[in-house]
Structures are given as C-alpha cells and as structure tokens.
Amino acid sequence: MFICDNLGANADGHLTFAGQDTAALAARYGTPLYLMDEARVRHNCRVYRDAMRAHFAAGSRPLYAGKANCFAQLYRIMAEEDMGVDVVSCGEIRTAEKAGYDLANAYFHGNCKTDADIACAMARGVGYFVADNADELAAIEAEAARRGVRQKVLLRLTPGIDTHTYEAVNTGRVDSKFGAAIETGQAAELTALALRQAHIELTGFHCHVGSQVFAEDVFERAAVVMLEFIAAMRDAHGYTAQQLDLGGGYGVRYVADDPVLDIGEKIASVAAAVHAACARLNIPEPAILLEPGRSIVADAGLTLYTVGAVKRIPGYKNYVAVDGGMGDNPRFALYKSRYTVLPAGRMDAPRPLDCSVVGRCCESGDIIQENVPMPEDIRRGDLVAVCTTGAYNYSMASNYNRVPRPPIVMLRGDESFVAVRRETFDDLCALDA
Ligand SMILES: *Cc1c(COP(=O)(O)O)cnc(C)c1O
C-alpha cells in the first residue's frame, strides 16, 4: 500500500515514517522539513556491501556517491558501514573529512577538476582520482610530481551504452561530456598517456552509464564492454587493471508503477556477466566497484510541508501551495520527476481532489508534482508529505527567492535529532558585504 515499507499510518490518521509520527515531528521541528531514516540508509548500504562481498573478487566494494545527499552525519554512517565514497568537489571532500571519514577510501570524480581541487584532494589524502580527460591527467601528474607522490588514478571511459532514461541523466554514451569514448579510440589514447606518467599509478577504469536505470542488462553490457577494453589494454601494453568501477545508477521506486529492483539479484547477475567475460577474455577478475547514490538514500528521505493556500480554478485546475518548493526540491522543474505525495495529517480521509502541489517561489515552473489526489477539503495549515526525497533534494537545494533551506532531522529508533540545522536569515546574509 505504501511506496516504501518505512511508511505507515497510525490510529490518529497521521503518516508515520521510520516508525515516528510525522505530524509530531512537524510540530517539533517546523516545516519545511527533511527527514532521514538512519536504519534505512544502513540497510541499503548493507544490501550492496553484502552482495558485492559474496559475488565479486577481493577488494570489491560499494562507494556511496555523496552528490546524492551530502552532510557530515551521512559520512559517519558510511564510515561505520565500511562504505567507500565517491566525491566530486572539495566541498564534499571537506564534509567527509569533518565527519572523520578516512579519505583513503574516497574516489574523486568530476569532469573539470581545477588545480585548486586537485591540490586540495591530494593534500587531504584522497585515495583515488578518477581522471576524466587528458588535460586533467596532466594536472594530476604535475601536482603529484610537485608533492613527490605517486597518485592512484582510474580513467573515466564511456562504453557507449544507452540507458533509455531521461536525457539529462544519460551519461554513458559516446557523445557524453564525461569521460573518453572507447569507440573513438580516445580511451585507448588516454590509457597510453596515463601509463607513461611517472607520478600516476593507473589502478583501473571507470564508467557511469546513467541514473534511475531500470533497464534489464545495462550494467552487464557495460561490464562486458569495459572488460573487453581491459583485455585490449593487456594485449597492447601488458597492463593489467586491478579495479573496474561500474558507476552508480540503479533506479528507485518513486511512484506505485515504478518497478522494484532487487539489488542483490542485480549484483549477482552483473557478477555472472563479469565471471563469463573474464573467463572468455582470459583476464584476471578485477575488483569491482559500484557507486550507488540514489539507491542508498532516496527511500530514506521524506519532506514535510505545510499548506499555505488552496486555489480552485473551475473547469481548469486545482492548486495546493506549500511552504517549500523548487528551492528544496528542484527535480520536477529539472526532470519532471515523479513523486508520491500524501496528506500526512489526514491519511484516513478520501482523496477525490486532483491538484498540482506547487511551491512558494516566484516561478510558474515551481511545481512539486501534478495530478496529486488530495482530500476535497484540504486547507491552509494541513501537512503534506513528499516521499522518497532522500536523494538529490537537499544536495540540489538553493536559496532562490532568498528562502532559507530546511533542516535535516535524522530518525534513529524512537529518537530524532537535527543533523543539519535550519538556515537562518543571518546565514543568508553572511556573505553580503
Ligand atoms: C551521479 C553519479 C553516481 C550516482 O548515481 P545514482 O543514480 O545516484 O546512483 C555515481 N557515479 C557517478 C560518476 C555519478 O556521476
């Protein structure tokens, strides 16, 4: 009945999340409010970790892609759950560092790392760089030489796989802005270049084919293309890759008609493809890395809002406006992303009203979701919950219209605590001269 089994309803007709009453949480912490279910984050980590340990070669592990949601408490959980992390900026690196996360387990991504980024990451002991292109490789070599170290590096390649997801999150194709294409020969050139650098230790290759991927065998096909490339590099240079990073991207369920992915089964199936390809190509099995972001945190998150206005335009449309919007969740505006939206304080009321739930920003595109069923008499002061907001909401939030960003409250057992406090007006003005 609910989109995820950490949701429910209690005798008061209130939505529950991670076993706690969302109306009570809204009353205590105010709205808009991000909630995170710590047990669910840990569960999602363990599903990946256990399956990868069971099926892949030694050294294989999941890396949490911090861009999905990044704050210190999450990195503490990642350290405790023995997760590697994928970081894409010095901001993420320093957040992990602040949380006491051991950066030797961090992989530094991005298609345009600046000299300052590279220096920051090396100074802080980031274990691995994932180099996107030749310009960046030269900059990494120069900084490593300056420091007199040998930096471990993976190369980001595009295997030419189309994931049939939304254009903006489809990154594994030949014409992508990310990585070097195998098909054009540029991946082989980049590999030869990396192998010639004195201060770079090439540990392997990376690809990331897309996000919110449900399609049948995308990761299996990507693995085979990448392993064939590894075999070709062995033949060309006598070089054996130790690591193959297949990126992130498994889809999560936002609405009832999204499929449910069994991550354990998916990993077993990728492992079967890896075993078969390595045997056929006669190469040793590299350690496999996966970089789940969304599938670690999405269903561990929920956003609560308070209704500010209800507008009925007879013969046209109904609007329910809430006290947040594209500032805390830009995903409908960016991708027309779907979400399950619920009347959190009145779960037992029938929902005959078809409405658009919209935000408070001065922008017609500030929509949270269209065609949401709501109680006929929904009114100012009612609570609205948007489910599955743990990924790409807080991390993409902005201060558009100078609206402070909501806090993140972590739910742990029967307890709750503020993991990120609500922004204040002083915070908003802190940078102004
Ligand atoms: C976005 C991204 C991820 C995480 O993707 P999800 O869809 O959140 O699992 C992992 N690796 C790279 C390189 C990415 O760009």
GROMACS .gro file of C-alpha atoms and ligand atoms in nm:
model
  448
    1MET     CA    1   0.000   0.000   0.000
    2PHE     CA    2   0.285   0.241   0.077
    3ILE     CA    3   0.566   0.319  -0.164
    4CYS     CA    4   0.828   0.200   0.084
    5ASP     CA    5   0.791  -0.016   0.397
    6ASN     CA    6   0.929   0.256   0.627
    7LEU     CA    7   0.598   0.443   0.573
    8GLY     CA    8   0.271   0.377   0.753
    9ALA     CA    9  -0.032   0.540   0.916
   10ASN     CA   10  -0.125   0.544   1.284
   11ALA     CA   11  -0.457   0.549   1.472
   12ASP     CA   12  -0.468   0.930   1.459
   13GLY     CA   13  -0.462   0.916   1.080
   14HIS     CA   14  -0.109   1.054   1.073
   15LEU     CA   15   0.157   0.936   0.833
   16THR     CA   16   0.441   0.756   1.008
   17PHE     CA   17   0.798   0.743   0.879
   18ALA     CA   18   1.063   0.513   1.028
   19GLY     CA   19   0.802   0.437   1.296
   20GLN     CA   20   0.762   0.801   1.404
   21ASP     CA   21   0.458   1.030   1.376
   22THR     CA   22   0.526   1.286   1.103
   23ALA     CA   23   0.271   1.534   1.244
   24ALA     CA   24   0.454   1.528   1.578
   25LEU     CA   25   0.788   1.578   1.400
   26ALA     CA   26   0.648   1.872   1.202
   27ALA     CA   27   0.515   2.027   1.524
   28ARG     CA   28   0.852   1.984   1.696
   29TYR     CA   29   1.088   2.092   1.416
   30GLY     CA   30   0.868   2.309   1.191
   31THR     CA   31   0.821   2.287   0.814
   32PRO     CA   32   0.951   2.260   0.552
   33LEU     CA   33   1.146   1.970   0.697
   34TYR     CA   34   1.365   1.696   0.554
   35LEU     CA   35   1.355   1.369   0.747
   36MET     CA   36   1.612   1.090   0.709
   37ASP     CA   37   1.561   0.731   0.827
   38GLU     CA   38   1.903   0.619   0.951
   39ALA     CA   39   1.813   0.249   0.966
   40ARG     CA   40   1.708   0.259   0.602
   41VAL     CA   41   2.036   0.419   0.494
   42ARG     CA   42   2.228   0.147   0.677
   43HIS     CA   43   2.007  -0.126   0.534
   44ASN     CA   44   2.064   0.000   0.180
   45CYS     CA   45   2.443   0.009   0.237
   46ARG     CA   46   2.440  -0.349   0.366
   47VAL     CA   47   2.243  -0.480   0.071
   48TYR     CA   48   2.516  -0.356  -0.164
   49ARG     CA   49   2.807  -0.446   0.060
   50ASP     CA   50   2.695  -0.800   0.138
   51ALA     CA   51   2.608  -0.884  -0.223
   52MET     CA   52   2.935  -0.742  -0.354
   53ARG     CA   53   3.140  -0.933  -0.098
   54ALA     CA   54   2.955  -1.253  -0.185
   55HIS     CA   55   2.985  -1.227  -0.563
   56PHE     CA   56   3.291  -1.026  -0.666
   57ALA     CA   57   3.669  -1.059  -0.630
   58ALA     CA   58   3.855  -0.942  -0.316
   59GLY     CA   59   3.872  -0.563  -0.282
   60SER     CA   60   3.528  -0.513  -0.439
   61ARG     CA   61   3.304  -0.266  -0.256
   62PRO     CA   62   3.029  -0.009  -0.295
   63LEU     CA   63   3.118   0.361  -0.290
   64TYR     CA   64   2.842   0.594  -0.174
   65ALA     CA   65   2.802   0.875  -0.429
   66GLY     CA   66   2.785   1.175  -0.197
   67LYS     CA   67   2.638   1.404  -0.458
   68ALA     CA   68   2.301   1.236  -0.390
   69ASN     CA   69   2.296   1.380  -0.039
   70CYS     CA   70   2.592   1.525   0.144
   71PHE     CA   71   2.617   1.617   0.512
   72ALA     CA   72   2.853   1.511   0.789
   73GLN     CA   73   2.622   1.262   0.963
   74LEU     CA   74   2.589   1.062   0.642
   75TYR     CA   75   2.968   1.023   0.615
   76ARG     CA   76   2.976   0.900   0.975
   77ILE     CA   77   2.728   0.631   0.874
   78MET     CA   78   2.937   0.548   0.565
   79ALA     CA   79   3.248   0.503   0.781
   80GLU     CA   80   3.058   0.278   1.022
   81GLU     CA   81   2.913   0.075   0.736
   82ASP     CA   82   3.257   0.031   0.575
   83MET     CA   83   3.147   0.208   0.257
   84GLY     CA   84   3.388   0.377   0.018
   85VAL     CA   85   3.273   0.717  -0.107
   86ASP     CA   86   3.261   0.896  -0.440
   87VAL     CA   87   3.328   1.269  -0.402
   88VAL     CA   88   3.302   1.536  -0.672
   89SER     CA   89   3.428   1.855  -0.513
   90CYS     CA   90   3.642   1.988  -0.234
   91GLY     CA   91   3.321   2.076  -0.055
   92GLU     CA   92   3.225   1.709  -0.043
   93ILE     CA   93   3.582   1.611   0.048
   94ARG     CA   94   3.589   1.853   0.339
   95THR     CA   95   3.247   1.745   0.460
   96ALA     CA   96   3.369   1.384   0.469
   97GLU     CA   97   3.687   1.494   0.644
   98LYS     CA   98   3.489   1.691   0.901
   99ALA     CA   99   3.292   1.376   0.977
  100GLY     CA  100   3.617   1.187   1.044
  101TYR     CA  101   3.581   0.980   0.729
  102ASP     CA  102   3.911   0.819   0.613
  103LEU     CA  103   3.970   0.981   0.274
  104ALA     CA  104   4.197   0.694   0.163
  105ASN     CA  105   3.864   0.528   0.075
  106ALA     CA  106   3.745   0.824  -0.135
  107TYR     CA  107   3.731   0.840  -0.515
  108PHE     CA  108   3.745   1.189  -0.662
  109HIS     CA  109   3.524   1.235  -0.969
  110GLY     CA  110   3.429   1.527  -1.190
  111ASN     CA  111   3.489   1.632  -1.548
  112CYS     CA  112   3.657   1.964  -1.471
  113LYS     CA  113   3.873   1.944  -1.161
  114THR     CA  114   4.057   2.271  -1.110
  115ASP     CA  115   4.421   2.294  -0.999
  116ALA     CA  116   4.289   2.401  -0.659
  117ASP     CA  117   4.059   2.095  -0.642
  118ILE     CA  118   4.347   1.862  -0.731
  119ALA     CA  119   4.579   2.022  -0.474
  120CYS     CA  120   4.306   2.012  -0.205
  121ALA     CA  121   4.228   1.646  -0.270
  122MET     CA  122   4.594   1.538  -0.272
  123ALA     CA  123   4.675   1.740   0.039
  124ARG     CA  124   4.392   1.568   0.222
  125GLY     CA  125   4.494   1.221   0.115
  126VAL     CA  126   4.207   1.130  -0.116
  127GLY     CA  127   4.290   0.772  -0.215
  128TYR     CA  128   4.188   0.768  -0.578
  129PHE     CA  129   4.134   1.019  -0.855
  130VAL     CA  130   3.903   0.932  -1.141
  131ALA     CA  131   4.052   1.128  -1.430
  132ASP     CA  132   3.812   1.239  -1.698
  133ASN     CA  133   4.040   1.367  -1.975
  134ALA     CA  134   4.399   1.436  -2.084
  135ASP     CA  135   4.405   1.795  -1.954
  136GLU     CA  136   4.316   1.672  -1.611
  137LEU     CA  137   4.561   1.384  -1.625
  138ALA     CA  138   4.841   1.634  -1.693
  139ALA     CA  139   4.733   1.848  -1.398
  140ILE     CA  140   4.721   1.544  -1.167
  141GLU     CA  141   5.066   1.433  -1.284
  142ALA     CA  142   5.206   1.783  -1.223
  143GLU     CA  143   5.064   1.809  -0.872
  144ALA     CA  144   5.177   1.456  -0.780
  145ALA     CA  145   5.527   1.534  -0.913
  146ARG     CA  146   5.536   1.855  -0.710
  147ARG     CA  147   5.448   1.660  -0.397
  148GLY     CA  148   5.678   1.371  -0.483
  149VAL     CA  149   5.397   1.115  -0.461
  150ARG     CA  150   5.251   0.854  -0.692
  151GLN     CA  151   4.877   0.914  -0.715
  152LYS     CA  152   4.638   0.625  -0.776
  153VAL     CA  153   4.416   0.704  -1.072
  154LEU     CA  154   4.129   0.543  -1.261
  155LEU     CA  155   4.027   0.665  -1.604
  156ARG     CA  156   3.669   0.751  -1.680
  157LEU     CA  157   3.557   0.593  -2.005
  158THR     CA  158   3.231   0.594  -2.198
  159PRO     CA  159   3.134   0.245  -2.304
  160GLY     CA  160   2.867   0.368  -2.549
  161ILE     CA  161   2.568   0.226  -2.364
  162ASP     CA  162   2.229   0.393  -2.395
  163THR     CA  163   2.020   0.352  -2.082
  164HIS     CA  164   1.690   0.488  -2.216
  165THR     CA  165   1.647   0.710  -1.915
  166TYR     CA  166   1.585   1.081  -1.921
  167GLU     CA  167   1.839   1.264  -2.142
  168ALA     CA  168   1.998   1.472  -1.866
  169VAL     CA  169   2.092   1.167  -1.661
  170ASN     CA  170   2.215   0.952  -1.950
  171THR     CA  171   2.593   0.969  -1.935
  172GLY     CA  172   2.743   0.653  -2.082
  173ARG     CA  173   2.701   0.741  -2.449
  174VAL     CA  174   2.983   0.821  -2.689
  175ASP     CA  175   2.882   1.189  -2.718
  176SER     CA  176   2.873   1.242  -2.339
  177LYS     CA  177   3.051   1.535  -2.175
  178PHE     CA  178   3.200   1.279  -1.936
  179GLY     CA  179   3.496   1.052  -1.997
  180ALA     CA  180   3.683   0.922  -2.301
  181ALA     CA  181   3.499   0.712  -2.556
  182ILE     CA  182   3.615   0.357  -2.621
  183GLU     CA  183   3.457   0.360  -2.966
  184THR     CA  184   3.657   0.656  -3.098
  185GLY     CA  185   3.993   0.526  -2.976
  186GLN     CA  186   4.025   0.813  -2.729
  187ALA     CA  187   4.001   0.579  -2.431
  188ALA     CA  188   4.300   0.380  -2.559
  189GLU     CA  189   4.497   0.703  -2.616
  190LEU     CA  190   4.418   0.826  -2.265
  191THR     CA  191   4.530   0.490  -2.122
  192ALA     CA  192   4.861   0.502  -2.310
  193LEU     CA  193   4.912   0.858  -2.184
  194ALA     CA  194   4.837   0.760  -1.823
  195LEU     CA  195   5.077   0.464  -1.838
  196ARG     CA  196   5.359   0.700  -1.943
  197GLN     CA  197   5.323   0.928  -1.637
  198ALA     CA  198   5.586   0.884  -1.368
  199HIS     CA  199   5.364   1.000  -1.083
  200ILE     CA  200   5.043   0.824  -1.177
  201GLU     CA  201   4.962   0.469  -1.080
  202LEU     CA  202   4.681   0.358  -1.305
  203THR     CA  203   4.467   0.123  -1.097
  204GLY     CA  204   4.186   0.071  -1.346
  205PHE     CA  205   3.889   0.211  -1.530
  206HIS     CA  206   3.555   0.367  -1.450
  207CYS     CA  207   3.228   0.418  -1.630
  208HIS     CA  208   2.890   0.552  -1.523
  209VAL     CA  209   2.612   0.484  -1.768
  210GLY     CA  210   2.325   0.681  -1.620
  211SER     CA  211   2.088   0.730  -1.332
  212GLN     CA  212   1.747   0.596  -1.233
  213VAL     CA  213   1.822   0.293  -1.452
  214PHE     CA  214   1.571   0.010  -1.455
  215ALA     CA  215   1.652  -0.142  -1.796
  216GLU     CA  216   1.731  -0.512  -1.793
  217ASP     CA  217   2.103  -0.561  -1.861
  218VAL     CA  218   2.265  -0.216  -1.875
  219PHE     CA  219   2.532  -0.286  -1.612
  220GLU     CA  220   2.602  -0.632  -1.755
  221ARG     CA  221   2.661  -0.487  -2.102
  222ALA     CA  222   2.873  -0.205  -1.965
  223ALA     CA  223   3.084  -0.457  -1.769
  224VAL     CA  224   3.147  -0.666  -2.080
  225VAL     CA  225   3.249  -0.363  -2.290
  226MET     CA  226   3.482  -0.244  -2.014
  227LEU     CA  227   3.636  -0.591  -1.963
  228GLU     CA  228   3.696  -0.621  -2.338
  229PHE     CA  229   3.876  -0.287  -2.317
  230ILE     CA  230   4.081  -0.414  -2.022
  231ALA     CA  231   4.179  -0.720  -2.228
  232ALA     CA  232   4.275  -0.494  -2.521
  233MET     CA  233   4.497  -0.284  -2.294
  234ARG     CA  234   4.658  -0.601  -2.160
  235ASP     CA  235   4.736  -0.702  -2.521
  236ALA     CA  236   4.858  -0.353  -2.618
  237HIS     CA  237   5.065  -0.264  -2.310
  238GLY     CA  238   5.092  -0.574  -2.093
  239TYR     CA  239   4.892  -0.370  -1.841
  240THR     CA  240   4.650  -0.544  -1.602
  241ALA     CA  241   4.376  -0.331  -1.447
  242GLN     CA  242   4.313  -0.408  -1.080
  243GLN     CA  243   3.988  -0.217  -1.048
  244LEU     CA  244   3.677  -0.182  -1.260
  245ASP     CA  245   3.431   0.079  -1.136
  246LEU     CA  246   3.088   0.041  -1.298
  247GLY     CA  247   2.944   0.361  -1.151
  248GLY     CA  248   2.605   0.416  -0.994
  249GLY     CA  249   2.257   0.445  -1.126
  250TYR     CA  250   2.022   0.171  -1.013
  251GLY     CA  251   1.667   0.308  -1.007
  252VAL     CA  252   1.445   0.357  -0.705
  253ARG     CA  253   1.069   0.346  -0.669
  254TYR     CA  254   0.911   0.692  -0.650
  255VAL     CA  255   0.555   0.602  -0.754
  256ALA     CA  256   0.346   0.287  -0.742
  257ASP     CA  257   0.404   0.192  -1.105
  258ASP     CA  258   0.786   0.210  -1.082
  259PRO     CA  259   0.930  -0.142  -1.065
  260VAL     CA  260   1.100  -0.275  -0.752
  261LEU     CA  261   1.466  -0.362  -0.816
  262ASP     CA  262   1.623  -0.641  -0.615
  263ILE     CA  263   1.977  -0.502  -0.581
  264GLY     CA  264   2.112  -0.834  -0.451
  265GLU     CA  265   1.984  -1.012  -0.763
  266LYS     CA  266   2.111  -0.736  -0.990
  267ILE     CA  267   2.460  -0.766  -0.842
  268ALA     CA  268   2.456  -1.145  -0.880
  269SER     CA  269   2.363  -1.101  -1.245
  270VAL     CA  270   2.642  -0.847  -1.307
  271ALA     CA  271   2.882  -1.088  -1.135
  272ALA     CA  272   2.778  -1.371  -1.368
  273ALA     CA  273   2.849  -1.144  -1.668
  274VAL     CA  274   3.188  -1.046  -1.519
  275HIS     CA  275   3.287  -1.408  -1.449
  276ALA     CA  276   3.192  -1.518  -1.801
  277ALA     CA  277   3.368  -1.228  -1.975
  278CYS     CA  278   3.689  -1.267  -1.771
  279ALA     CA  279   3.698  -1.639  -1.849
  280ARG     CA  280   3.638  -1.577  -2.221
  281LEU     CA  281   3.898  -1.298  -2.238
  282ASN     CA  282   4.142  -1.485  -2.016
  283ILE     CA  283   4.199  -1.192  -1.780
  284PRO     CA  284   4.207  -1.197  -1.400
  285GLU     CA  285   3.891  -1.063  -1.238
  286PRO     CA  286   3.941  -0.703  -1.131
  287ALA     CA  287   3.795  -0.577  -0.803
  288ILE     CA  288   3.453  -0.436  -0.891
  289LEU     CA  289   3.333  -0.103  -0.755
  290LEU     CA  290   2.977   0.030  -0.774
  291GLU     CA  291   2.878   0.387  -0.686
  292PRO     CA  292   2.518   0.392  -0.568
  293GLY     CA  293   2.387   0.731  -0.465
  294ARG     CA  294   2.013   0.742  -0.511
  295SER     CA  295   1.956   0.380  -0.412
  296ILE     CA  296   2.134   0.437  -0.078
  297VAL     CA  297   1.947   0.746   0.036
  298ALA     CA  298   1.633   0.814  -0.172
  299ASP     CA  299   1.383   0.599   0.017
  300ALA     CA  300   1.544   0.700   0.347
  301GLY     CA  301   1.417   1.056   0.295
  302LEU     CA  302   1.082   1.231   0.324
  303THR     CA  303   0.992   1.601   0.310
  304LEU     CA  304   0.714   1.762   0.514
  305TYR     CA  305   0.543   2.086   0.413
  306THR     CA  306   0.254   2.295   0.542
  307VAL     CA  307  -0.020   2.405   0.304
  308GLY     CA  308  -0.039   2.782   0.267
  309ALA     CA  309  -0.314   2.818   0.008
  310VAL     CA  310  -0.564   2.615  -0.193
  311LYS     CA  311  -0.679   2.758  -0.525
  312ARG     CA  312  -0.957   2.611  -0.739
  313ILE     CA  313  -0.989   2.739  -1.097
  314PRO     CA  314  -1.327   2.592  -1.204
  315GLY     CA  315  -1.306   2.397  -1.528
  316TYR     CA  316  -0.925   2.416  -1.524
  317LYS     CA  317  -0.710   2.317  -1.237
  318ASN     CA  318  -0.665   2.299  -0.862
  319TYR     CA  319  -0.353   2.415  -0.681
  320VAL     CA  320  -0.226   2.331  -0.336
  321ALA     CA  321   0.062   2.565  -0.249
  322VAL     CA  322   0.311   2.464   0.022
  323ASP     CA  323   0.580   2.642   0.222
  324GLY     CA  324   0.871   2.495   0.022
  325GLY     CA  325   0.915   2.406  -0.344
  326MET     CA  326   1.187   2.416  -0.608
  327GLY     CA  327   1.430   2.563  -0.356
  328ASP     CA  328   1.433   2.239  -0.158
  329ASN     CA  329   1.329   2.003  -0.439
  330PRO     CA  330   1.409   2.118  -0.794
  331ARG     CA  331   1.362   1.774  -0.950
  332PHE     CA  332   1.019   1.823  -1.106
  333ALA     CA  333   1.134   2.154  -1.254
  334LEU     CA  334   1.451   1.989  -1.388
  335TYR     CA  335   1.333   1.645  -1.500
  336LYS     CA  336   0.956   1.625  -1.448
  337SER     CA  337   1.041   1.372  -1.177
  338ARG     CA  338   0.753   1.185  -1.023
  339TYR     CA  339   0.685   1.159  -0.651
  340THR     CA  340   0.424   1.013  -0.421
  341VAL     CA  341   0.259   1.299  -0.229
  342LEU     CA  342   0.041   1.235   0.077
  343PRO     CA  343  -0.180   1.435   0.317
  344ALA     CA  344   0.038   1.347   0.616
  345GLY     CA  345  -0.204   1.463   0.886
  346ARG     CA  346  -0.519   1.312   0.734
  347MET     CA  347  -0.428   0.974   0.594
  348ASP     CA  348  -0.777   0.833   0.658
  349ALA     CA  349  -0.960   1.097   0.450
  350PRO     CA  350  -1.074   1.004   0.096
  351ARG     CA  351  -0.873   1.187  -0.176
  352PRO     CA  352  -1.106   1.289  -0.461
  353LEU     CA  353  -0.941   1.625  -0.537
  354ASP     CA  354  -0.700   1.623  -0.833
  355CYS     CA  355  -0.446   1.900  -0.779
  356SER     CA  356  -0.099   2.030  -0.855
  357VAL     CA  357   0.115   2.066  -0.546
  358VAL     CA  358   0.323   2.378  -0.605
  359GLY     CA  359   0.588   2.570  -0.417
  360ARG     CA  360   0.620   2.924  -0.289
  361CYS     CA  361   0.873   3.055  -0.541
  362CYS     CA  362   0.806   3.330  -0.794
  363GLU     CA  363   0.824   3.094  -1.088
  364SER     CA  364   0.546   2.908  -1.271
  365GLY     CA  365   0.771   2.603  -1.304
  366ASP     CA  366   0.793   2.576  -0.926
  367ILE     CA  367   0.592   2.255  -0.914
  368ILE     CA  368   0.645   1.964  -0.678
  369GLN     CA  369   0.403   1.731  -0.852
  370GLU     CA  370   0.100   1.731  -1.079
  371ASN     CA  371  -0.216   1.519  -1.057
  372VAL     CA  372  -0.191   1.455  -0.686
  373PRO     CA  373  -0.503   1.313  -0.519
  374MET     CA  374  -0.589   1.509  -0.202
  375PRO     CA  375  -0.881   1.537   0.042
  376GLU     CA  376  -1.163   1.752  -0.100
  377ASP     CA  377  -1.138   2.000   0.188
  378ILE     CA  378  -0.757   2.024   0.207
  379ARG     CA  379  -0.681   2.363   0.356
  380ARG     CA  380  -0.422   2.605   0.486
  381GLY     CA  381  -0.237   2.451   0.779
  382ASP     CA  382  -0.265   2.089   0.658
  383LEU     CA  383   0.051   1.882   0.633
  384VAL     CA  384   0.179   1.747   0.303
  385ALA     CA  385   0.446   1.476   0.275
  386VAL     CA  386   0.656   1.411  -0.033
  387CYS     CA  387   0.804   1.061  -0.016
  388THR     CA  388   1.142   0.931  -0.137
  389THR     CA  389   1.319   1.268  -0.123
  390GLY     CA  390   1.645   1.147   0.032
  391ALA     CA  391   1.839   1.179  -0.295
  392TYR     CA  392   1.905   1.494  -0.498
  393ASN     CA  393   1.683   1.719  -0.287
  394TYR     CA  394   1.898   1.870  -0.012
  395SER     CA  395   2.210   1.833  -0.229
  396MET     CA  396   2.043   2.031  -0.509
  397ALA     CA  397   1.868   2.283  -0.284
  398SER     CA  398   1.913   2.655  -0.341
  399ASN     CA  399   1.826   2.982  -0.175
  400TYR     CA  400   1.619   3.101  -0.471
  401ASN     CA  401   1.397   3.388  -0.358
  402ARG     CA  402   1.624   3.414  -0.054
  403VAL     CA  403   1.435   3.134   0.120
  404PRO     CA  404   1.638   2.954   0.390
  405ARG     CA  405   1.699   2.584   0.330
  406PRO     CA  406   1.516   2.337   0.557
  407PRO     CA  407   1.689   2.138   0.830
  408ILE     CA  408   1.755   1.765   0.809
  409VAL     CA  409   1.627   1.568   1.104
  410MET     CA  410   1.765   1.217   1.142
  411LEU     CA  411   1.535   0.947   1.278
  412ARG     CA  412   1.709   0.674   1.476
  413GLY     CA  413   1.500   0.417   1.662
  414ASP     CA  414   1.250   0.617   1.873
  415GLU     CA  415   1.471   0.924   1.866
  416SER     CA  416   1.524   1.216   1.635
  417PHE     CA  417   1.799   1.477   1.615
  418VAL     CA  418   1.895   1.769   1.396
  419ALA     CA  419   2.168   1.655   1.154
  420VAL     CA  420   2.167   1.985   0.962
  421ARG     CA  421   2.010   2.287   1.125
  422ARG     CA  422   1.762   2.517   0.953
  423GLU     CA  423   1.926   2.809   0.774
  424THR     CA  424   1.873   3.144   0.938
  425PHE     CA  425   1.844   3.491   0.789
  426ASP     CA  426   2.189   3.561   0.930
  427ASP     CA  427   2.319   3.263   0.729
  428LEU     CA  428   2.158   3.408   0.418
  429CYS     CA  429   2.327   3.743   0.467
  430ALA     CA  430   2.658   3.606   0.595
  431LEU     CA  431   2.838   3.659   0.263
  432ASP     CA  432   2.700   4.005   0.190
  433ALA     CA  433   2.947   4.294   0.220
  434LIG     C1  434   2.563   1.051  -1.024
  434LIG     C2  435   2.674   0.955  -1.018
  434LIG     C3  436   2.665   0.842  -0.935
  434LIG     C4  437   2.542   0.811  -0.853
  434LIG     O1  438   2.432   0.785  -0.934
  434LIG     P1  439   2.293   0.737  -0.868
  434LIG     O2  440   2.199   0.738  -0.982
  434LIG     O3  441   2.258   0.835  -0.763
  434LIG     O4  442   2.316   0.601  -0.812
  434LIG     C5  443   2.773   0.759  -0.928
  434LIG     N1  444   2.886   0.782  -1.000
  434LIG     C6  445   2.898   0.889  -1.082
  434LIG     C7  446   3.024   0.911  -1.155
  434LIG     C8  447   2.793   0.978  -1.094
  434LIG     O5  448   2.805   1.083  -1.175
   0.00000   0.00000   0.00000
